[in-house]
Coordinates of N, CA and C in Angstrom, one line a residue:
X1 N -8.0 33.9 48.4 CA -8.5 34.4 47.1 C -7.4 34.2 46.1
X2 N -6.6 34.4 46.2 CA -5.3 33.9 45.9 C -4.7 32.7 45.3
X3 N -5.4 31.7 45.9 CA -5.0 30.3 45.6 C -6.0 29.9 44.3
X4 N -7.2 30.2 43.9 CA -8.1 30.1 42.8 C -7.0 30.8 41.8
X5 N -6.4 32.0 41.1 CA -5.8 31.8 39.9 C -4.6 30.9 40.0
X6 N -3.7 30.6 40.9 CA -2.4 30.1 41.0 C -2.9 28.7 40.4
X7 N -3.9 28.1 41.3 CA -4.6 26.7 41.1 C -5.0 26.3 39.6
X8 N -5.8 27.6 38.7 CA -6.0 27.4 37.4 C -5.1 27.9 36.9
X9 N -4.0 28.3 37.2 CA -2.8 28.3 36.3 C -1.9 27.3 36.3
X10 N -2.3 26.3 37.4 CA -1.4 24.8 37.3 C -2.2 23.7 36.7
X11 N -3.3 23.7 37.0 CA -4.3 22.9 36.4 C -4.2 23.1 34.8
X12 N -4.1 24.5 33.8 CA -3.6 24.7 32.5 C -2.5 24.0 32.0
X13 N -1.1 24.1 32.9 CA -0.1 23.7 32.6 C -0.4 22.2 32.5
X14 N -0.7 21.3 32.7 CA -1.0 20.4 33.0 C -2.2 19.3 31.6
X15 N -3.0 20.4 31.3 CA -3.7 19.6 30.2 C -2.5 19.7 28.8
X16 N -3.3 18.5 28.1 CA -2.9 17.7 27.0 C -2.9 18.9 26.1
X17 N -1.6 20.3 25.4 CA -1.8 20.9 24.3 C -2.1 20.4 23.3
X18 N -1.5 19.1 23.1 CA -1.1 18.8 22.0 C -2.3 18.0 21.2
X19 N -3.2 18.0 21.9 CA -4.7 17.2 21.6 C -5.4 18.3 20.3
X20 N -5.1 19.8 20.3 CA -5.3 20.8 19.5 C -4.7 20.4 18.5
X21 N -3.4 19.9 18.2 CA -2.9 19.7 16.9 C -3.2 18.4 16.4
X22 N -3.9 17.7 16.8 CA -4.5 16.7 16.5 C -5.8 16.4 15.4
X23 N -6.2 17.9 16.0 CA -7.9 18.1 15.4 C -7.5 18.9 14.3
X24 N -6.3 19.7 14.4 CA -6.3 20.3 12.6 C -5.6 19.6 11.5
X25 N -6.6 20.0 10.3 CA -6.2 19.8 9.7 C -4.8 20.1 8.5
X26 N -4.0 19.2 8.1 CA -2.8 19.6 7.4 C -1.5 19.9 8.5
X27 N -2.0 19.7 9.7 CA -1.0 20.1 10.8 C 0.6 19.2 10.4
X28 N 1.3 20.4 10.4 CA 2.6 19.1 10.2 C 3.0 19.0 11.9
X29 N 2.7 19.5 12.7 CA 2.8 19.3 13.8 C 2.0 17.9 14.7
X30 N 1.0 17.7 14.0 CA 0.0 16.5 14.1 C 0.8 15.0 13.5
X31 N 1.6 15.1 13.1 CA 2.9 14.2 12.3 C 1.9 13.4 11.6
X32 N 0.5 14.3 10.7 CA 0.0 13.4 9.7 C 0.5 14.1 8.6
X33 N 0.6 13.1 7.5 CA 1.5 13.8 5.8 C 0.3 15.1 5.4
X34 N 0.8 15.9 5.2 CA 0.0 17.4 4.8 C 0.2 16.7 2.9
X35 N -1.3 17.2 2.9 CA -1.9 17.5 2.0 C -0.6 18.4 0.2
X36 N -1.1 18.1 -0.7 CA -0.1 19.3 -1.8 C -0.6 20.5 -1.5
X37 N 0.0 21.8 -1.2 CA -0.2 23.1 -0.9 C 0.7 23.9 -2.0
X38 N 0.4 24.7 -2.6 CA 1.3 26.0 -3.2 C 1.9 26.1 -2.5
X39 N 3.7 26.8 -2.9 CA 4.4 27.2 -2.8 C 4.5 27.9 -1.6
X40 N 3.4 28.9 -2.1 CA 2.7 30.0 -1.0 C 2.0 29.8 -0.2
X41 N 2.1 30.3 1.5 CA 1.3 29.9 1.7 C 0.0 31.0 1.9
X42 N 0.1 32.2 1.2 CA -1.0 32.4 0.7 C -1.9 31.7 -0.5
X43 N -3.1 31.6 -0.1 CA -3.6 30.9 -0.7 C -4.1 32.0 -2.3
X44 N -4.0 31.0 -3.2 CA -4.0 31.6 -4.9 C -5.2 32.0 -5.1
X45 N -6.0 31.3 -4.4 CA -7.8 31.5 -4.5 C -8.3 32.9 -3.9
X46 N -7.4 33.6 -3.1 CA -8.0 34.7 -2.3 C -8.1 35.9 -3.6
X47 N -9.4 37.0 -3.3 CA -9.1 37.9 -4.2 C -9.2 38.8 -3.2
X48 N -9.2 40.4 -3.7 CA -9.3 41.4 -3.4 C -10.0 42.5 -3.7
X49 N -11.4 42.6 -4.2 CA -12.1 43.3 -5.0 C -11.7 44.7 -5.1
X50 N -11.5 45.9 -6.2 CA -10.4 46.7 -6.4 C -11.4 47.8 -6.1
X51 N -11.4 48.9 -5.3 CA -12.0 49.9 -4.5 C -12.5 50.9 -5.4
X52 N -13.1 51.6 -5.6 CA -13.7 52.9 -6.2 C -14.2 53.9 -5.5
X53 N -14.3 55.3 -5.8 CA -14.4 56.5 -4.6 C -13.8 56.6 -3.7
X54 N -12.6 56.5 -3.6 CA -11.7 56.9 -3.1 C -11.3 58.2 -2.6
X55 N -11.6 58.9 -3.8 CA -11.2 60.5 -3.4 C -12.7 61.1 -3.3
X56 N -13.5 60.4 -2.9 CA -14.7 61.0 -2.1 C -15.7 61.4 -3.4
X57 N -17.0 62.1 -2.7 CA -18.5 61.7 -3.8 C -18.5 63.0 -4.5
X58 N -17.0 63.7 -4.9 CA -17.0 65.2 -5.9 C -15.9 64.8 -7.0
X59 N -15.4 63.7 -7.2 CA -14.4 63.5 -8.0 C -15.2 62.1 -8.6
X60 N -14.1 62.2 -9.7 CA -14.6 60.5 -10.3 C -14.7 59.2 -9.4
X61 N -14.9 58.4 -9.4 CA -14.8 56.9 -9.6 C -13.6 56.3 -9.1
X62 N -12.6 56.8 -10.7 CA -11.0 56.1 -10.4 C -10.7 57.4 -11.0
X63 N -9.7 58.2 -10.6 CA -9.1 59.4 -10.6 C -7.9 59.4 -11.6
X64 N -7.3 58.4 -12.2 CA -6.6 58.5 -13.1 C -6.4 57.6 -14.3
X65 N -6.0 58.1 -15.5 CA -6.1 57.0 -16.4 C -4.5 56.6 -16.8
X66 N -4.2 55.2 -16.8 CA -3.0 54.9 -17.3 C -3.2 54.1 -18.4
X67 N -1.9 53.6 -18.9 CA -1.4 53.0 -19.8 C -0.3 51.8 -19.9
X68 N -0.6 50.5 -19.7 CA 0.6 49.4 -20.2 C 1.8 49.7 -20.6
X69 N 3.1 49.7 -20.4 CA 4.2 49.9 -21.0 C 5.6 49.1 -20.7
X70 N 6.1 48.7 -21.3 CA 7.6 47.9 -21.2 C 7.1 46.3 -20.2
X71 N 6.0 45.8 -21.5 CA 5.8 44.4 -20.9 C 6.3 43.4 -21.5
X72 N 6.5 43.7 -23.0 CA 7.2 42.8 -23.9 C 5.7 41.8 -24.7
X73 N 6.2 40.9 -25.1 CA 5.5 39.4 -25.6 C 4.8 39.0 -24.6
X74 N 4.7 38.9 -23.3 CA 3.9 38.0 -22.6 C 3.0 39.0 -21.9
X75 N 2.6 39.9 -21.7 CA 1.8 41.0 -21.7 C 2.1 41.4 -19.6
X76 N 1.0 41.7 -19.5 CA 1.0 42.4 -18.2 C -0.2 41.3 -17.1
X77 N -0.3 40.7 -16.2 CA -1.0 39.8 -15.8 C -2.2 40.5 -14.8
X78 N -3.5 40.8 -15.1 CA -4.0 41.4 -14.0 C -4.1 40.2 -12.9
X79 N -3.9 40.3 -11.4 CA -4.3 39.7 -11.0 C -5.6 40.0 -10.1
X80 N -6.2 38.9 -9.3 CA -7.5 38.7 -8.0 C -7.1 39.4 -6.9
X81 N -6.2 40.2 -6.6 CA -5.3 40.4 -5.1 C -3.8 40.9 -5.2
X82 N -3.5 41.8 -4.8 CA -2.5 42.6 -4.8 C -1.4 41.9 -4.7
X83 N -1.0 40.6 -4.9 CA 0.3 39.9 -4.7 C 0.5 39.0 -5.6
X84 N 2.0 38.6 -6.2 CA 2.4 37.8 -7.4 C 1.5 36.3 -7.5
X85 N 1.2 36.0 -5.9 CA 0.4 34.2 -5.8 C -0.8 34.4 -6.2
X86 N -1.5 36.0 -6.5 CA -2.7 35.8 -6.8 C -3.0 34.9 -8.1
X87 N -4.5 34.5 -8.7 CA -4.5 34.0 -9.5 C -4.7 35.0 -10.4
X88 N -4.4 35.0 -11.8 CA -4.2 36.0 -13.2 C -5.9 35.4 -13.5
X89 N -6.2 37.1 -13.9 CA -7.8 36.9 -14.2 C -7.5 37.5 -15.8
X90 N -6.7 38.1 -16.2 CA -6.7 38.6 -17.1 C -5.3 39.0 -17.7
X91 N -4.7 39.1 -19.2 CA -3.2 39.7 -19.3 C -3.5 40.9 -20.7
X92 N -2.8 41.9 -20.4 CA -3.0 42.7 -20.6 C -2.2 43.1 -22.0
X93 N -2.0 43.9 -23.2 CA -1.0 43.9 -24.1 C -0.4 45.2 -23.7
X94 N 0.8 45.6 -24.5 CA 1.4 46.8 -24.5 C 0.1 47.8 -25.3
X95 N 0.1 48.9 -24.7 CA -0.8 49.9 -24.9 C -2.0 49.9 -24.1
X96 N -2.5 49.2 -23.6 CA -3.6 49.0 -23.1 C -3.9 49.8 -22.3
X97 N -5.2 50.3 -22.3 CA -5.6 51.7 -21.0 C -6.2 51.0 -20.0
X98 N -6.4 51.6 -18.9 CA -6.6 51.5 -17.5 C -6.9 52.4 -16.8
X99 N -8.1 52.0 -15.6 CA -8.6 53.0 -14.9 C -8.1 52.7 -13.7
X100 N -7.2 53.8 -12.8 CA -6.3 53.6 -12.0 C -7.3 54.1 -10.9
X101 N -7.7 53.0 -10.1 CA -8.7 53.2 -8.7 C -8.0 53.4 -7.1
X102 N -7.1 52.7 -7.4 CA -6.7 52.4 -5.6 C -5.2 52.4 -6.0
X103 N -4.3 51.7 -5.1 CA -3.0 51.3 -4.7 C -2.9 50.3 -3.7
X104 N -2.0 50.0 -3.4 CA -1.6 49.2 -2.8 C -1.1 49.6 -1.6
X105 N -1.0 49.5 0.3 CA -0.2 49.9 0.8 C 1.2 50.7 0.3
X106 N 2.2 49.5 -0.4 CA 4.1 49.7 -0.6 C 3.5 49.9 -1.7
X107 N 2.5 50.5 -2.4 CA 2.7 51.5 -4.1 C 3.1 50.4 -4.6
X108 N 3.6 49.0 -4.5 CA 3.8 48.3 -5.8 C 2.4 47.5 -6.9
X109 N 1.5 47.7 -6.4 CA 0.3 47.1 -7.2 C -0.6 48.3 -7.4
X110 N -1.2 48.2 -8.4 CA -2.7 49.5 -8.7 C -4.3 48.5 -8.9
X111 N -5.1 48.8 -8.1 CA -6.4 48.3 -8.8 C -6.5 49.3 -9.3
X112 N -7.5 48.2 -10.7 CA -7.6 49.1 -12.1 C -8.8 48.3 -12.4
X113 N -9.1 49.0 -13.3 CA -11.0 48.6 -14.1 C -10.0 48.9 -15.8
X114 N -10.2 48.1 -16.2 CA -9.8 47.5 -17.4 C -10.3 48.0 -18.8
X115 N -10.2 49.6 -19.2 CA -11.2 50.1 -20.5 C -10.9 49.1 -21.8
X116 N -12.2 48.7 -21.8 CA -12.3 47.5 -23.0 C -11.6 48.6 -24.8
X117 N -11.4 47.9 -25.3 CA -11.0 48.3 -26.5 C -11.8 48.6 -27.2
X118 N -11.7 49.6 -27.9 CA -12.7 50.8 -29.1 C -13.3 49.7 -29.8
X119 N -14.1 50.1 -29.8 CA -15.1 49.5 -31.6 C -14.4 50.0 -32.5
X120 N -14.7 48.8 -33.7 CA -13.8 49.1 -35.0 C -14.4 50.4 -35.5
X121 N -16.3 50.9 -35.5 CA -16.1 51.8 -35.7 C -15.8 53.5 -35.4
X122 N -15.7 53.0 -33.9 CA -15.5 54.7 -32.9 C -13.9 54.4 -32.4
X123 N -12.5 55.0 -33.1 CA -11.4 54.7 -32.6 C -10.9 55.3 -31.9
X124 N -12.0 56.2 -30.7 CA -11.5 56.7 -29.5 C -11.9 56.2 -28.4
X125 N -12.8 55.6 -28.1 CA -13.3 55.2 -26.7 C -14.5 54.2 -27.2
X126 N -14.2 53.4 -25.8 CA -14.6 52.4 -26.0 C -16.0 52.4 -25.2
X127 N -16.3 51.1 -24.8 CA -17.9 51.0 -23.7 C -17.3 52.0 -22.3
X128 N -18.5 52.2 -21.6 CA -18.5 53.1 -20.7 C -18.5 51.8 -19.4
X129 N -17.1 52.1 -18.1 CA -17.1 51.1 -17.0 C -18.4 51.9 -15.9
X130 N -18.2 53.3 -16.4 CA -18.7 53.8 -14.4 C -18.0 54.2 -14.4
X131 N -16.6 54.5 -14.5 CA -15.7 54.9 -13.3 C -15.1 56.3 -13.3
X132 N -16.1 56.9 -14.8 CA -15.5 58.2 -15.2 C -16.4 59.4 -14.4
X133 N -17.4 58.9 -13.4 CA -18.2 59.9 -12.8 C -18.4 59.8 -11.5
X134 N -18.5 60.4 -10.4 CA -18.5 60.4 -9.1 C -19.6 59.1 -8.7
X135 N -18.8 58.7 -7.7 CA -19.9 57.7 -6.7 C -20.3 58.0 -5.7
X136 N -21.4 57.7 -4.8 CA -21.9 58.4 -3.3 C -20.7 57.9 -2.5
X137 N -20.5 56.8 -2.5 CA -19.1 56.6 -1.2 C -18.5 55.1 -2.0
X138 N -17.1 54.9 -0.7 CA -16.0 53.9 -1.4 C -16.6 52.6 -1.4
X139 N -16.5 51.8 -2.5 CA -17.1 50.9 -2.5 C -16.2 49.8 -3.9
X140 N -16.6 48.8 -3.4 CA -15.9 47.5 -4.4 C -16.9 47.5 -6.0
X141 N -15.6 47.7 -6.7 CA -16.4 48.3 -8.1 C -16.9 46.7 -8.2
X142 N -18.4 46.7 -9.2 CA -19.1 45.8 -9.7 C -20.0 46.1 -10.8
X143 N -18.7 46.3 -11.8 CA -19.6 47.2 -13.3 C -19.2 46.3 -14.3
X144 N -19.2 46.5 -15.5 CA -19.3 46.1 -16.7 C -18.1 45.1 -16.9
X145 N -16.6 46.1 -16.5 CA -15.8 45.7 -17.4 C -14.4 45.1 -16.1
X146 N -13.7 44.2 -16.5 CA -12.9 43.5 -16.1 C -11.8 44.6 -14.6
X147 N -12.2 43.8 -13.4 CA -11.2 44.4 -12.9 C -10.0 43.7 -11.8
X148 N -9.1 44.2 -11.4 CA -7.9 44.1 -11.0 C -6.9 44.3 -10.8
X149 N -5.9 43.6 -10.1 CA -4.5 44.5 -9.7 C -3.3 44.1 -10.7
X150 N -2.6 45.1 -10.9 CA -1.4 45.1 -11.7 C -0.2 45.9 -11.0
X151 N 1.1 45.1 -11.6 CA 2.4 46.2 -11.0 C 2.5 46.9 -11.5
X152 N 2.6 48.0 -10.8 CA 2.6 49.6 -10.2 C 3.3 50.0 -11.6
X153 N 4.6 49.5 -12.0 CA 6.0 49.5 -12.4 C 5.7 49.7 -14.0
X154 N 4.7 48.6 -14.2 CA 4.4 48.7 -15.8 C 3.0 49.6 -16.3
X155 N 3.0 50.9 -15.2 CA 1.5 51.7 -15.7 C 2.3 53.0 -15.5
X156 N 2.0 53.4 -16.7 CA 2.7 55.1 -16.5 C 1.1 55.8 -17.0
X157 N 1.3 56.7 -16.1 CA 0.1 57.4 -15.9 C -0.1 58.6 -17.3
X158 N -1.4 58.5 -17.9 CA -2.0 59.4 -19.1 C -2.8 60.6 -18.6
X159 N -3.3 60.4 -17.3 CA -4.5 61.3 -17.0 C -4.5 61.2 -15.6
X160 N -5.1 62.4 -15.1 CA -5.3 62.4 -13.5 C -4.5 62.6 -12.7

């Protein structure tokens, strides 16, 4: 009984690995020229839809509100996915408000739902996202207004 696994463990050793690297594609182990790839090898295309209810179905939406600060001229970049390679869906200016939904694991990124800017004629608030009222459970926001991750670093918190 004994000799059946030994037997298929020499018979394994034995087949062609390298027939696997053959069949993929971009393999630089396949010694065919790989394709142009980003830098990263995360890929730029991935997103990460930004969470809502979080703190459960007796609290808001996004539990805190922030604010843009110390971005300079080139503004703040929201991106698709909690990392620098994501692609920028949106850039943000100094002042800009934000609805602070989730975090990140390492606290360096926040998804945020993006409060669009006041009408010229109401100069306190703007369209309504959703996110200022409780949800039944956690779920990937899919409302009105622009959302995404930003670093952590440039949102100092107004509310919540």
């Amino acid at each position: 009984m004994r000799i059946v696994p030994a037997l298929m463990l020499c018979l394994a050793g034995c087949s062609q690995s390298n027939d696997v690297y053959e069949e993929l594609p971009n393999s630089s182990l396949a010694g065919a020229p790989r394709e142009v790839v980003p830098d990263s090898r995360i890929e730029s295309t991935l997103a990460r839809p930004v969470t809502i209810g979080e703190d459960g179905p007796r609290l808001d939406a996004c539990g805190a509100m922030g604010q843009v600060t110390r971005v300079g001229t080139e503004g703040l970049a929201v991106r698709a996915a909690p990392f620098t390679e994501a692609k920028s869906v949106a850039t943000l200016g100094e002042g800009a408000r934000l609805h602070i939904c989730t975090r990140s694991i390492d606290q360096k990124w926040l998804g945020v739902v993006v409060a669009p800017m006041p009408a010229a004629d109401n100069a306190t608030e703007g369209p309504a996202c959703g996110v200022s009222s409780p949800v039944e459970r956690k779920q990937a926001y899919e409302g009105p207004c622009a959302s995404g991750w930003v670093a952590s670093a440039y949102v100092r918190l107004i509310a919540g």
